[in-house]
Amino acid sequence: LGYATAFTQLLLDFNSMATTLPTELGMLTGMRTLDLDAAGQLGALPTEIGRLSALGALAAEGSELDGALPSEVGTMAALTTIGVSHNPGLHGKLPSELGRLTMLARLA
């Protein structure tokens, strides 16, 4: 996955995956859309997700995420949408770094 650096979209929504997201996800620096809505049991978002500087939409609603939203999400300046609702295992406070996301229009 990490060698597919030309990806601009990764659409894994409505799957039945039971895995953790690989840290190599952070190597897809040109990605603009990451859709993991209802993708199954994904575990925690890796901190390497913060390397996706071109990402405009992070959709992971109903994907059985757990842990906390990584503070590294606050470095993703192109984000306009973050969707992480319907993840009862997601806990903790929202990272204060989200305040840096001046383009953010939707947080759910």
PDB file of N, CA and C in Angstrom:
ATOM      1  N   LEU A   1       0.823  -1.204   0.000  1.00  0.00           N
ATOM      2  CA  LEU A   1       0.000   0.000   0.000  1.00  0.00           C
ATOM      3  C   LEU A   1       0.859   1.257   0.000  1.00  0.00           C
ATOM      4  N   GLY A   2       1.949   1.243   0.723  1.00  0.00           N
ATOM      5  CA  GLY A   2       2.792   2.416   0.848  1.00  0.00           C
ATOM      6  C   GLY A   2       3.467   2.852  -0.439  1.00  0.00           C
ATOM      7  N   TYR A   3       3.563   1.950  -1.411  1.00  0.00           N
ATOM      8  CA  TYR A   3       4.207   2.290  -2.677  1.00  0.00           C
ATOM      9  C   TYR A   3       3.234   2.895  -3.676  1.00  0.00           C
ATOM     10  N   ALA A   4       1.956   2.901  -3.362  1.00  0.00           N
ATOM     11  CA  ALA A   4       0.929   3.451  -4.250  1.00  0.00           C
ATOM     12  C   ALA A   4       0.759   4.944  -3.974  1.00  0.00           C
ATOM     13  N   THR A   5       1.833   5.680  -4.075  1.00  0.00           N
ATOM     14  CA  THR A   5       1.834   7.091  -3.669  1.00  0.00           C
ATOM     15  C   THR A   5       1.023   7.987  -4.589  1.00  0.00           C
ATOM     16  N   ALA A   6       0.602   7.498  -5.758  1.00  0.00           N
ATOM     17  CA  ALA A   6      -0.196   8.305  -6.672  1.00  0.00           C
ATOM     18  C   ALA A   6      -1.686   8.255  -6.348  1.00  0.00           C
ATOM     19  N   PHE A   7      -2.091   7.444  -5.378  1.00  0.00           N
ATOM     20  CA  PHE A   7      -3.504   7.374  -5.005  1.00  0.00           C
ATOM     21  C   PHE A   7      -4.006   8.756  -4.618  1.00  0.00           C
ATOM     22  N   THR A   8      -5.184   9.116  -5.132  1.00  0.00           N
ATOM     23  CA  THR A   8      -5.829  10.341  -4.671  1.00  0.00           C
ATOM     24  C   THR A   8      -7.086  10.017  -3.880  1.00  0.00           C
ATOM     25  N   GLN A   9      -7.612   8.808  -4.065  1.00  0.00           N
ATOM     26  CA  GLN A   9      -8.783   8.366  -3.312  1.00  0.00           C
ATOM     27  C   GLN A   9      -8.578   6.923  -2.877  1.00  0.00           C
ATOM     28  N   LEU A  10      -8.985   6.646  -1.660  1.00  0.00           N
ATOM     29  CA  LEU A  10      -9.019   5.276  -1.177  1.00  0.00           C
ATOM     30  C   LEU A  10     -10.407   5.074  -0.595  1.00  0.00           C
ATOM     31  N   LEU A  11     -11.208   4.277  -1.276  1.00  0.00           N
ATOM     32  CA  LEU A  11     -12.610   4.086  -0.913  1.00  0.00           C
ATOM     33  C   LEU A  11     -12.810   2.651  -0.435  1.00  0.00           C
ATOM     34  N   LEU A  12     -12.863   2.478   0.861  1.00  0.00           N
ATOM     35  CA  LEU A  12     -13.036   1.151   1.463  1.00  0.00           C
ATOM     36  C   LEU A  12     -14.335   1.085   2.259  1.00  0.00           C
ATOM     37  N   ASP A  13     -15.249   1.983   1.965  1.00  0.00           N
ATOM     38  CA  ASP A  13     -16.496   2.051   2.712  1.00  0.00           C
ATOM     39  C   ASP A  13     -17.360   0.807   2.497  1.00  0.00           C
ATOM     40  N   PHE A  14     -18.149   0.499   3.509  1.00  0.00           N
ATOM     41  CA  PHE A  14     -19.109  -0.603   3.515  1.00  0.00           C
ATOM     42  C   PHE A  14     -18.462  -1.954   3.210  1.00  0.00           C
ATOM     43  N   ASN A  15     -17.356  -2.205   3.874  1.00  0.00           N
ATOM     44  CA  ASN A  15     -16.682  -3.495   3.831  1.00  0.00           C
ATOM     45  C   ASN A  15     -16.856  -4.172   5.180  1.00  0.00           C
ATOM     46  N   SER A  16     -16.359  -5.348   5.294  1.00  0.00           N
ATOM     47  CA  SER A  16     -16.397  -6.072   6.559  1.00  0.00           C
ATOM     48  C   SER A  16     -14.979  -6.406   6.992  1.00  0.00           C
ATOM     49  N   MET A  17     -14.139  -5.399   6.998  1.00  0.00           N
ATOM     50  CA  MET A  17     -12.747  -5.626   7.368  1.00  0.00           C
ATOM     51  C   MET A  17     -12.628  -5.784   8.880  1.00  0.00           C
ATOM     52  N   ALA A  18     -11.743  -6.612   9.288  1.00  0.00           N
ATOM     53  CA  ALA A  18     -11.434  -6.791  10.700  1.00  0.00           C
ATOM     54  C   ALA A  18      -9.913  -6.730  10.815  1.00  0.00           C
ATOM     55  N   THR A  19      -9.393  -5.527  10.736  1.00  0.00           N
ATOM     56  CA  THR A  19      -7.951  -5.335  10.715  1.00  0.00           C
ATOM     57  C   THR A  19      -7.619  -3.953  11.260  1.00  0.00           C
ATOM     58  N   THR A  20      -6.385  -3.703  11.495  1.00  0.00           N
ATOM     59  CA  THR A  20      -5.965  -2.352  11.838  1.00  0.00           C
ATOM     60  C   THR A  20      -5.455  -1.684  10.570  1.00  0.00           C
ATOM     61  N   LEU A  21      -5.555  -0.380  10.537  1.00  0.00           N
ATOM     62  CA  LEU A  21      -5.052   0.366   9.384  1.00  0.00           C
ATOM     63  C   LEU A  21      -3.531   0.356   9.425  1.00  0.00           C
ATOM     64  N   PRO A  22      -2.900   0.079   8.304  1.00  0.00           N
ATOM     65  CA  PRO A  22      -1.438   0.017   8.300  1.00  0.00           C
ATOM     66  C   PRO A  22      -0.812   1.401   8.446  1.00  0.00           C
ATOM     67  N   THR A  23       0.329   1.458   9.085  1.00  0.00           N
ATOM     68  CA  THR A  23       1.035   2.729   9.241  1.00  0.00           C
ATOM     69  C   THR A  23       1.494   3.258   7.889  1.00  0.00           C
ATOM     70  N   GLU A  24       1.647   2.381   6.905  1.00  0.00           N
ATOM     71  CA  GLU A  24       2.048   2.792   5.556  1.00  0.00           C
ATOM     72  C   GLU A  24       1.018   3.710   4.910  1.00  0.00           C
ATOM     73  N   LEU A  25      -0.159   3.763   5.470  1.00  0.00           N
ATOM     74  CA  LEU A  25      -1.183   4.690   4.986  1.00  0.00           C
ATOM     75  C   LEU A  25      -0.634   6.114   4.931  1.00  0.00           C
ATOM     76  N   GLY A  26       0.230   6.454   5.843  1.00  0.00           N
ATOM     77  CA  GLY A  26       0.831   7.781   5.894  1.00  0.00           C
ATOM     78  C   GLY A  26       1.738   8.101   4.721  1.00  0.00           C
ATOM     79  N   MET A  27       2.080   7.094   3.929  1.00  0.00           N
ATOM     80  CA  MET A  27       2.941   7.318   2.764  1.00  0.00           C
ATOM     81  C   MET A  27       2.151   7.789   1.544  1.00  0.00           C
ATOM     82  N   LEU A  28       0.832   7.748   1.614  1.00  0.00           N
ATOM     83  CA  LEU A  28      -0.019   8.134   0.485  1.00  0.00           C
ATOM     84  C   LEU A  28      -0.278   9.640   0.537  1.00  0.00           C
ATOM     85  N   THR A  29       0.775  10.402   0.438  1.00  0.00           N
ATOM     86  CA  THR A  29       0.730  11.840   0.698  1.00  0.00           C
ATOM     87  C   THR A  29      -0.079  12.638  -0.322  1.00  0.00           C
ATOM     88  N   GLY A  30      -0.376  12.074  -1.470  1.00  0.00           N
ATOM     89  CA  GLY A  30      -1.191  12.772  -2.460  1.00  0.00           C
ATOM     90  C   GLY A  30      -2.677  12.502  -2.330  1.00  0.00           C
ATOM     91  N   MET A  31      -3.061  11.667  -1.361  1.00  0.00           N
ATOM     92  CA  MET A  31      -4.456  11.286  -1.217  1.00  0.00           C
ATOM     93  C   MET A  31      -5.317  12.474  -0.806  1.00  0.00           C
ATOM     94  N   ARG A  32      -6.462  12.597  -1.467  1.00  0.00           N
ATOM     95  CA  ARG A  32      -7.391  13.686  -1.165  1.00  0.00           C
ATOM     96  C   ARG A  32      -8.648  13.201  -0.438  1.00  0.00           C
ATOM     97  N   THR A  33      -9.010  11.938  -0.640  1.00  0.00           N
ATOM     98  CA  THR A  33     -10.201  11.375  -0.005  1.00  0.00           C
ATOM     99  C   THR A  33      -9.873  10.019   0.585  1.00  0.00           C
ATOM    100  N   LEU A  34     -10.202   9.841   1.848  1.00  0.00           N
ATOM    101  CA  LEU A  34     -10.074   8.549   2.519  1.00  0.00           C
ATOM    102  C   LEU A  34     -11.451   8.219   3.091  1.00  0.00           C
ATOM    103  N   ASP A  35     -12.120   7.245   2.474  1.00  0.00           N
ATOM    104  CA  ASP A  35     -13.478   6.878   2.875  1.00  0.00           C
ATOM    105  C   ASP A  35     -13.465   5.497   3.505  1.00  0.00           C
ATOM    106  N   LEU A  36     -13.649   5.485   4.802  1.00  0.00           N
ATOM    107  CA  LEU A  36     -13.674   4.251   5.583  1.00  0.00           C
ATOM    108  C   LEU A  36     -15.021   4.055   6.272  1.00  0.00           C
ATOM    109  N   ASP A  37     -16.053   4.776   5.828  1.00  0.00           N
ATOM    110  CA  ASP A  37     -17.369   4.666   6.451  1.00  0.00           C
ATOM    111  C   ASP A  37     -17.835   3.215   6.478  1.00  0.00           C
ATOM    112  N   ALA A  38     -18.258   2.755   7.648  1.00  0.00           N
ATOM    113  CA  ALA A  38     -18.793   1.411   7.842  1.00  0.00           C
ATOM    114  C   ALA A  38     -17.876   0.335   7.248  1.00  0.00           C
ATOM    115  N   ALA A  39     -16.589   0.505   7.437  1.00  0.00           N
ATOM    116  CA  ALA A  39     -15.615  -0.419   6.846  1.00  0.00           C
ATOM    117  C   ALA A  39     -15.317  -1.623   7.729  1.00  0.00           C
ATOM    118  N   GLY A  40     -15.871  -1.697   8.902  1.00  0.00           N
ATOM    119  CA  GLY A  40     -15.613  -2.839   9.771  1.00  0.00           C
ATOM    120  C   GLY A  40     -14.809  -2.442  10.986  1.00  0.00           C
ATOM    121  N   GLN A  41     -14.192  -3.411  11.616  1.00  0.00           N
ATOM    122  CA  GLN A  41     -13.415  -3.191  12.830  1.00  0.00           C
ATOM    123  C   GLN A  41     -12.013  -2.726  12.456  1.00  0.00           C
ATOM    124  N   LEU A  42     -11.792  -1.423  12.558  1.00  0.00           N
ATOM    125  CA  LEU A  42     -10.524  -0.856  12.108  1.00  0.00           C
ATOM    126  C   LEU A  42      -9.537  -0.572  13.229  1.00  0.00           C
ATOM    127  N   GLY A  43      -9.977  -0.574  14.456  1.00  0.00           N
ATOM    128  CA  GLY A  43      -9.065  -0.239  15.544  1.00  0.00           C
ATOM    129  C   GLY A  43      -8.800   1.252  15.590  1.00  0.00           C
ATOM    130  N   ALA A  44      -7.602   1.628  15.968  1.00  0.00           N
ATOM    131  CA  ALA A  44      -7.240   3.042  16.109  1.00  0.00           C
ATOM    132  C   ALA A  44      -6.696   3.599  14.792  1.00  0.00           C
ATOM    133  N   LEU A  45      -6.922   4.890  14.573  1.00  0.00           N
ATOM    134  CA  LEU A  45      -6.288   5.560  13.436  1.00  0.00           C
ATOM    135  C   LEU A  45      -4.803   5.687  13.740  1.00  0.00           C
ATOM    136  N   PRO A  46      -3.943   5.295  12.822  1.00  0.00           N
ATOM    137  CA  PRO A  46      -2.504   5.415  13.097  1.00  0.00           C
ATOM    138  C   PRO A  46      -2.078   6.881  13.118  1.00  0.00           C
ATOM    139  N   THR A  47      -1.100   7.204  13.928  1.00  0.00           N
ATOM    140  CA  THR A  47      -0.610   8.580  14.005  1.00  0.00           C
ATOM    141  C   THR A  47      -0.028   9.033  12.669  1.00  0.00           C
ATOM    142  N   GLU A  48       0.419   8.104  11.853  1.00  0.00           N
ATOM    143  CA  GLU A  48       0.989   8.422  10.545  1.00  0.00           C
ATOM    144  C   GLU A  48      -0.029   9.057   9.607  1.00  0.00           C
ATOM    145  N   ILE A  49      -1.309   8.999   9.970  1.00  0.00           N
ATOM    146  CA  ILE A  49      -2.331   9.629   9.140  1.00  0.00           C
ATOM    147  C   ILE A  49      -2.068  11.133   9.004  1.00  0.00           C
ATOM    148  N   GLY A  50      -1.370  11.707   9.958  1.00  0.00           N
ATOM    149  CA  GLY A  50      -1.039  13.125   9.923  1.00  0.00           C
ATOM    150  C   GLY A  50      -0.155  13.518   8.748  1.00  0.00           C
ATOM    151  N   ARG A  51       0.458  12.564   8.096  1.00  0.00           N
ATOM    152  CA  ARG A  51       1.306  12.844   6.926  1.00  0.00           C
ATOM    153  C   ARG A  51       0.497  13.098   5.662  1.00  0.00           C
ATOM    154  N   LEU A  52      -0.810  12.849   5.708  1.00  0.00           N
ATOM    155  CA  LEU A  52      -1.661  13.021   4.526  1.00  0.00           C
ATOM    156  C   LEU A  52      -2.028  14.496   4.371  1.00  0.00           C
ATOM    157  N   SER A  53      -1.057  15.282   3.999  1.00  0.00           N
ATOM    158  CA  SER A  53      -1.216  16.737   3.975  1.00  0.00           C
ATOM    159  C   SER A  53      -2.190  17.235   2.917  1.00  0.00           C
ATOM    160  N   ALA A  54      -2.473  16.452   1.888  1.00  0.00           N
ATOM    161  CA  ALA A  54      -3.409  16.868   0.834  1.00  0.00           C
ATOM    162  C   ALA A  54      -4.832  16.392   1.101  1.00  0.00           C
ATOM    163  N   LEU A  55      -5.030  15.614   2.163  1.00  0.00           N
ATOM    164  CA  LEU A  55      -6.345  15.014   2.422  1.00  0.00           C
ATOM    165  C   LEU A  55      -7.375  16.086   2.739  1.00  0.00           C
ATOM    166  N   GLY A  56      -8.465  16.068   1.989  1.00  0.00           N
ATOM    167  CA  GLY A  56      -9.550  17.014   2.222  1.00  0.00           C
ATOM    168  C   GLY A  56     -10.704  16.402   2.988  1.00  0.00           C
ATOM    169  N   ALA A  57     -10.896  15.078   2.852  1.00  0.00           N
ATOM    170  CA  ALA A  57     -12.020  14.413   3.507  1.00  0.00           C
ATOM    171  C   ALA A  57     -11.562  13.124   4.167  1.00  0.00           C
ATOM    172  N   LEU A  58     -11.826  13.030   5.453  1.00  0.00           N
ATOM    173  CA  LEU A  58     -11.574  11.823   6.226  1.00  0.00           C
ATOM    174  C   LEU A  58     -12.927  11.331   6.725  1.00  0.00           C
ATOM    175  N   ALA A  59     -13.395  10.230   6.144  1.00  0.00           N
ATOM    176  CA  ALA A  59     -14.698   9.679   6.489  1.00  0.00           C
ATOM    177  C   ALA A  59     -14.506   8.307   7.123  1.00  0.00           C
ATOM    178  N   ALA A  60     -14.879   8.186   8.376  1.00  0.00           N
ATOM    179  CA  ALA A  60     -14.744   6.910   9.080  1.00  0.00           C
ATOM    180  C   ALA A  60     -15.921   6.703  10.027  1.00  0.00           C
ATOM    181  N   GLU A  61     -17.096   7.110   9.597  1.00  0.00           N
ATOM    182  CA  GLU A  61     -18.278   6.986  10.441  1.00  0.00           C
ATOM    183  C   GLU A  61     -18.731   5.532  10.495  1.00  0.00           C
ATOM    184  N   GLY A  62     -19.026   5.050  11.692  1.00  0.00           N
ATOM    185  CA  GLY A  62     -19.505   3.691  11.875  1.00  0.00           C
ATOM    186  C   GLY A  62     -18.485   2.622  11.532  1.00  0.00           C
ATOM    187  N   SER A  63     -17.218   2.901  11.730  1.00  0.00           N
ATOM    188  CA  SER A  63     -16.161   1.950  11.366  1.00  0.00           C
ATOM    189  C   SER A  63     -15.519   1.269  12.564  1.00  0.00           C
ATOM    190  N   GLU A  64     -16.161   1.329  13.690  1.00  0.00           N
ATOM    191  CA  GLU A  64     -15.672   0.680  14.901  1.00  0.00           C
ATOM    192  C   GLU A  64     -14.244   1.098  15.238  1.00  0.00           C
ATOM    193  N   LEU A  65     -13.971   2.396  15.085  1.00  0.00           N
ATOM    194  CA  LEU A  65     -12.680   2.933  15.522  1.00  0.00           C
ATOM    195  C   LEU A  65     -12.610   2.859  17.032  1.00  0.00           C
ATOM    196  N   ASP A  66     -11.413   2.735  17.553  1.00  0.00           N
ATOM    197  CA  ASP A  66     -11.257   2.812  19.000  1.00  0.00           C
ATOM    198  C   ASP A  66     -10.051   3.685  19.321  1.00  0.00           C
ATOM    199  N   GLY A  67      -9.895   3.957  20.590  1.00  0.00           N
ATOM    200  CA  GLY A  67      -8.824   4.850  21.017  1.00  0.00           C
ATOM    201  C   GLY A  67      -9.252   6.299  20.867  1.00  0.00           C
ATOM    202  N   ALA A  68      -8.289   7.164  20.756  1.00  0.00           N
ATOM    203  CA  ALA A  68      -8.551   8.597  20.620  1.00  0.00           C
ATOM    204  C   ALA A  68      -8.203   9.049  19.205  1.00  0.00           C
ATOM    205  N   LEU A  69      -8.799  10.149  18.796  1.00  0.00           N
ATOM    206  CA  LEU A  69      -8.441  10.763  17.523  1.00  0.00           C
ATOM    207  C   LEU A  69      -7.016  11.292  17.665  1.00  0.00           C
ATOM    208  N   PRO A  70      -6.085  10.859  16.818  1.00  0.00           N
ATOM    209  CA  PRO A  70      -4.692  11.279  16.995  1.00  0.00           C
ATOM    210  C   PRO A  70      -4.524  12.790  16.807  1.00  0.00           C
ATOM    211  N   SER A  71      -3.695  13.389  17.617  1.00  0.00           N
ATOM    212  CA  SER A  71      -3.443  14.831  17.524  1.00  0.00           C
ATOM    213  C   SER A  71      -2.835  15.199  16.183  1.00  0.00           C
ATOM    214  N   GLU A  72      -2.189  14.249  15.513  1.00  0.00           N
ATOM    215  CA  GLU A  72      -1.567  14.492  14.212  1.00  0.00           C
ATOM    216  C   GLU A  72      -2.584  14.902  13.146  1.00  0.00           C
ATOM    217  N   VAL A  73      -3.859  14.597  13.380  1.00  0.00           N
ATOM    218  CA  VAL A  73      -4.903  15.038  12.444  1.00  0.00           C
ATOM    219  C   VAL A  73      -4.877  16.566  12.338  1.00  0.00           C
ATOM    220  N   GLY A  74      -4.470  17.239  13.386  1.00  0.00           N
ATOM    221  CA  GLY A  74      -4.403  18.697  13.392  1.00  0.00           C
ATOM    222  C   GLY A  74      -3.345  19.282  12.476  1.00  0.00           C
ATOM    223  N   THR A  75      -2.490  18.456  11.900  1.00  0.00           N
ATOM    224  CA  THR A  75      -1.479  18.946  10.955  1.00  0.00           C
ATOM    225  C   THR A  75      -1.943  18.832   9.514  1.00  0.00           C
ATOM    226  N   MET A  76      -3.125  18.305   9.292  1.00  0.00           N
ATOM    227  CA  MET A  76      -3.643  18.051   7.950  1.00  0.00           C
ATOM    228  C   MET A  76      -4.415  19.281   7.463  1.00  0.00           C
ATOM    229  N   ALA A  77      -3.670  20.286   7.025  1.00  0.00           N
ATOM    230  CA  ALA A  77      -4.220  21.614   6.742  1.00  0.00           C
ATOM    231  C   ALA A  77      -5.294  21.639   5.665  1.00  0.00           C
ATOM    232  N   ALA A  78      -5.342  20.661   4.767  1.00  0.00           N
ATOM    233  CA  ALA A  78      -6.328  20.657   3.684  1.00  0.00           C
ATOM    234  C   ALA A  78      -7.676  20.076   4.095  1.00  0.00           C
ATOM    235  N   LEU A  79      -7.780  19.521   5.303  1.00  0.00           N
ATOM    236  CA  LEU A  79      -9.028  18.878   5.723  1.00  0.00           C
ATOM    237  C   LEU A  79     -10.185  19.866   5.769  1.00  0.00           C
ATOM    238  N   THR A  80     -11.270  19.490   5.079  1.00  0.00           N
ATOM    239  CA  THR A  80     -12.511  20.254   5.160  1.00  0.00           C
ATOM    240  C   THR A  80     -13.585  19.460   5.893  1.00  0.00           C
ATOM    241  N   THR A  81     -13.424  18.126   5.920  1.00  0.00           N
ATOM    242  CA  THR A  81     -14.430  17.245   6.521  1.00  0.00           C
ATOM    243  C   THR A  81     -13.755  16.147   7.328  1.00  0.00           C
ATOM    244  N   ILE A  82     -14.224  15.994   8.559  1.00  0.00           N
ATOM    245  CA  ILE A  82     -13.836  14.851   9.393  1.00  0.00           C
ATOM    246  C   ILE A  82     -15.123  14.205   9.863  1.00  0.00           C
ATOM    247  N   GLY A  83     -15.321  12.953   9.523  1.00  0.00           N
ATOM    248  CA  GLY A  83     -16.502  12.210   9.957  1.00  0.00           C
ATOM    249  C   GLY A  83     -16.092  10.993  10.752  1.00  0.00           C
ATOM    250  N   VAL A  84     -16.300  11.035  12.046  1.00  0.00           N
ATOM    251  CA  VAL A  84     -15.937   9.903  12.909  1.00  0.00           C
ATOM    252  C   VAL A  84     -17.081   9.529  13.859  1.00  0.00           C
ATOM    253  N   SER A  85     -18.289   9.969  13.552  1.00  0.00           N
ATOM    254  CA  SER A  85     -19.420   9.656  14.433  1.00  0.00           C
ATOM    255  C   SER A  85     -19.762   8.167  14.358  1.00  0.00           C
ATOM    256  N   HIS A  86     -20.571   7.721  15.302  1.00  0.00           N
ATOM    257  CA  HIS A  86     -21.014   6.331  15.386  1.00  0.00           C
ATOM    258  C   HIS A  86     -19.857   5.355  15.560  1.00  0.00           C
ATOM    259  N   ASN A  87     -18.887   5.750  16.376  1.00  0.00           N
ATOM    260  CA  ASN A  87     -17.756   4.909  16.758  1.00  0.00           C
ATOM    261  C   ASN A  87     -17.701   4.880  18.285  1.00  0.00           C
ATOM    262  N   PRO A  88     -18.501   4.010  18.915  1.00  0.00           N
ATOM    263  CA  PRO A  88     -18.560   4.023  20.377  1.00  0.00           C
ATOM    264  C   PRO A  88     -17.231   3.755  21.066  1.00  0.00           C
ATOM    265  N   GLY A  89     -16.271   3.128  20.384  1.00  0.00           N
ATOM    266  CA  GLY A  89     -14.969   2.861  20.983  1.00  0.00           C
ATOM    267  C   GLY A  89     -14.022   4.046  20.920  1.00  0.00           C
ATOM    268  N   LEU A  90     -14.402   5.070  20.164  1.00  0.00           N
ATOM    269  CA  LEU A  90     -13.585   6.281  20.067  1.00  0.00           C
ATOM    270  C   LEU A  90     -13.825   7.099  21.323  1.00  0.00           C
ATOM    271  N   HIS A  91     -12.771   7.457  22.018  1.00  0.00           N
ATOM    272  CA  HIS A  91     -12.942   8.154  23.287  1.00  0.00           C
ATOM    273  C   HIS A  91     -11.871   9.220  23.470  1.00  0.00           C
ATOM    274  N   GLY A  92     -12.023   9.962  24.521  1.00  0.00           N
ATOM    275  CA  GLY A  92     -11.073  11.029  24.819  1.00  0.00           C
ATOM    276  C   GLY A  92     -11.561  12.361  24.292  1.00  0.00           C
ATOM    277  N   LYS A  93     -10.804  13.377  24.588  1.00  0.00           N
ATOM    278  CA  LYS A  93     -11.136  14.721  24.126  1.00  0.00           C
ATOM    279  C   LYS A  93     -10.680  14.907  22.689  1.00  0.00           C
ATOM    280  N   LEU A  94     -11.333  15.841  22.013  1.00  0.00           N
ATOM    281  CA  LEU A  94     -10.855  16.207  20.688  1.00  0.00           C
ATOM    282  C   LEU A  94      -9.503  16.890  20.845  1.00  0.00           C
ATOM    283  N   PRO A  95      -8.553  16.562  20.005  1.00  0.00           N
ATOM    284  CA  PRO A  95      -7.238  17.194  20.133  1.00  0.00           C
ATOM    285  C   PRO A  95      -7.321  18.704  19.899  1.00  0.00           C
ATOM    286  N   SER A  96      -6.648  19.465  20.702  1.00  0.00           N
ATOM    287  CA  SER A  96      -6.645  20.923  20.543  1.00  0.00           C
ATOM    288  C   SER A  96      -6.048  21.322  19.194  1.00  0.00           C
ATOM    289  N   GLU A  97      -5.218  20.464  18.615  1.00  0.00           N
ATOM    290  CA  GLU A  97      -4.594  20.734  17.322  1.00  0.00           C
ATOM    291  C   GLU A  97      -5.618  20.902  16.203  1.00  0.00           C
ATOM    292  N   LEU A  98      -6.848  20.412  16.409  1.00  0.00           N
ATOM    293  CA  LEU A  98      -7.885  20.598  15.395  1.00  0.00           C
ATOM    294  C   LEU A  98      -8.172  22.085  15.167  1.00  0.00           C
ATOM    295  N   GLY A  99      -7.859  22.911  16.139  1.00  0.00           N
ATOM    296  CA  GLY A  99      -8.044  24.354  16.003  1.00  0.00           C
ATOM    297  C   GLY A  99      -7.187  24.968  14.911  1.00  0.00           C
ATOM    298  N   ARG A 100      -6.180  24.262  14.460  1.00  0.00           N
ATOM    299  CA  ARG A 100      -5.313  24.747  13.379  1.00  0.00           C
ATOM    300  C   ARG A 100      -5.919  24.532  11.994  1.00  0.00           C
ATOM    301  N   LEU A 101      -6.975  23.745  11.917  1.00  0.00           N
ATOM    302  CA  LEU A 101      -7.553  23.379  10.622  1.00  0.00           C
ATOM    303  C   LEU A 101      -8.504  24.467  10.152  1.00  0.00           C
ATOM    304  N   THR A 102      -7.961  25.474   9.524  1.00  0.00           N
ATOM    305  CA  THR A 102      -8.752  26.647   9.118  1.00  0.00           C
ATOM    306  C   THR A 102      -9.728  26.347   7.988  1.00  0.00           C
ATOM    307  N   MET A 103      -9.526  25.254   7.257  1.00  0.00           N
ATOM    308  CA  MET A 103     -10.420  24.876   6.152  1.00  0.00           C
ATOM    309  C   MET A 103     -11.554  23.961   6.627  1.00  0.00           C
ATOM    310  N   LEU A 104     -11.477  23.482   7.862  1.00  0.00           N
ATOM    311  CA  LEU A 104     -12.452  22.502   8.357  1.00  0.00           C
ATOM    312  C   LEU A 104     -13.854  23.102   8.408  1.00  0.00           C
ATOM    313  N   ALA A 105     -14.786  22.473   7.692  1.00  0.00           N
ATOM    314  CA  ALA A 105     -16.165  22.945   7.646  1.00  0.00           C
ATOM    315  C   ALA A 105     -17.126  21.964   8.327  1.00  0.00           C
ATOM    316  N   ARG A 106     -16.737  20.681   8.433  1.00  0.00           N
ATOM    317  CA  ARG A 106     -17.619  19.675   9.011  1.00  0.00           C
ATOM    318  C   ARG A 106     -16.824  18.733   9.916  1.00  0.00           C
ATOM    319  N   LEU A 107     -17.309  18.609  11.144  1.00  0.00           N
ATOM    320  CA  LEU A 107     -16.764  17.653  12.099  1.00  0.00           C
ATOM    321  C   LEU A 107     -17.932  16.903  12.699  1.00  0.00           C
ATOM    322  N   ALA A 108     -17.998  15.622  12.423  1.00  0.00           N
ATOM    323  CA  ALA A 108     -19.138  14.820  12.899  1.00  0.00           C
ATOM    324  C   ALA A 108     -18.622  13.528  13.495  1.00  0.00           C
TER     325      ALA A 108
END
